[in-house]
Short mmCIF file of C-alpha atoms in Angstrom, two decimals:
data_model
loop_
_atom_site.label_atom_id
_atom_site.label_comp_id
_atom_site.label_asym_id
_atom_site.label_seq_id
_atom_site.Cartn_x
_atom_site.Cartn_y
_atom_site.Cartn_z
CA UNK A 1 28.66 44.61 -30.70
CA UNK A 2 26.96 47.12 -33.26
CA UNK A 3 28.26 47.21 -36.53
CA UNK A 4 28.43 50.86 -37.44
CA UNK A 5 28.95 50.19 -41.50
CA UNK A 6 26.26 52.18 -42.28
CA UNK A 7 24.47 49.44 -43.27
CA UNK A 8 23.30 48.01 -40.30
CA UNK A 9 19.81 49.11 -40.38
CA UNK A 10 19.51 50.32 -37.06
CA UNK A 11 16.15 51.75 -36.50
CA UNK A 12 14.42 53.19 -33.27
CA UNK A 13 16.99 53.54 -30.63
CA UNK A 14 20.33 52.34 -29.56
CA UNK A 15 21.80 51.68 -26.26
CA UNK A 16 25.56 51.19 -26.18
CA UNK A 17 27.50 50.64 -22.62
CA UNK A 18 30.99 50.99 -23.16
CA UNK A 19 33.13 51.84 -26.09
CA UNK A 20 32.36 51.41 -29.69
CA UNK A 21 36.00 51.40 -31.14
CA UNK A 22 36.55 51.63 -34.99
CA UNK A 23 37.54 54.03 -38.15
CA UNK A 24 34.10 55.03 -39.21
CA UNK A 25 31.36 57.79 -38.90
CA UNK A 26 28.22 57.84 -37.20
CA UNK A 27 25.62 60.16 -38.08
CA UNK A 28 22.70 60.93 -35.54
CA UNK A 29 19.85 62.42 -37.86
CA UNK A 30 17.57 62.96 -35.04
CA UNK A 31 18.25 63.03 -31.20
CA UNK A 32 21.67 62.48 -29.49
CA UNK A 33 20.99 61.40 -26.30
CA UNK A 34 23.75 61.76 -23.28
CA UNK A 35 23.41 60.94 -19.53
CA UNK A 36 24.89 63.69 -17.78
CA UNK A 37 27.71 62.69 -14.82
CA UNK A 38 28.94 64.47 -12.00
CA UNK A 39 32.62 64.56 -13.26
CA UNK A 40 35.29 64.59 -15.91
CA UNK A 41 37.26 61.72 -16.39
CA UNK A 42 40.66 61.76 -15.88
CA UNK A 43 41.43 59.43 -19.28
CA UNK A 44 39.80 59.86 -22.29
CA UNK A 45 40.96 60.06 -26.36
CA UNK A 46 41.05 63.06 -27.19
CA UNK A 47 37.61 64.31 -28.94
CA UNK A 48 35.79 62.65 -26.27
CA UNK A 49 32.05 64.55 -25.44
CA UNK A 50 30.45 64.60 -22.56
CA UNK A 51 27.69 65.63 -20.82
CA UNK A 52 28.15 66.98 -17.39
CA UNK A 53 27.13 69.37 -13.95
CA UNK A 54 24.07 68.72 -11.67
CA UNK A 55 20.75 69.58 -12.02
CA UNK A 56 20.17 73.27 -14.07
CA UNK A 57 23.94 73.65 -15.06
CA UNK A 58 24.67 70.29 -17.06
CA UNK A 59 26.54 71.48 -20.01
CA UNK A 60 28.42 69.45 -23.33
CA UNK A 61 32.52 69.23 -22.89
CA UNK A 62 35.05 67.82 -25.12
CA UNK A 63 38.19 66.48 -24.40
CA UNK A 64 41.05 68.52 -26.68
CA UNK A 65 43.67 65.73 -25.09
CA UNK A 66 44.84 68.14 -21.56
CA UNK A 67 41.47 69.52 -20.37
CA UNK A 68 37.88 69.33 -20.65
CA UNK A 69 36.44 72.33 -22.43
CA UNK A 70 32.87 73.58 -22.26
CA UNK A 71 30.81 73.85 -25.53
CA UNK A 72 28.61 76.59 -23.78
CA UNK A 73 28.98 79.88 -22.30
#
């Protein structure tokens, strides 16, 4: 559990497995970091990002609550 308050301090980097559930923001003021995976999931809340494809075509998606749309061209 990270508290994401604003206030936590967090420095460096952060490594969350999982969900981080709650009614706040987080900001990313350098580098967003996803791991790319080999499929969409089948159940996500809607707004959901992703990275995904295999090597030389992994591209962002978000989830607009049917289907998984590509951020790129």
């Amino acid at each position: 559990y990270v508290p994401l308050n604003g206030n936590s301090g967090i420095t460096g980097s952060l490594t969350v497995s999982g969900s981080v559930i709650g009614n706040t923001a987080l900001t990313v003021t350098s580098i967003l970091t996803l791991t790319p995976i080999t499929f969409t999931p089948s159940h996500s809340p809607t707004g959901s990002i992703i990275m995904s494809g295999s090597a030389g075509t992994v591209k962002p998606y978000y989830f607009n609550g049917t289907s998984w749309i590509s951020m790129v061209p």
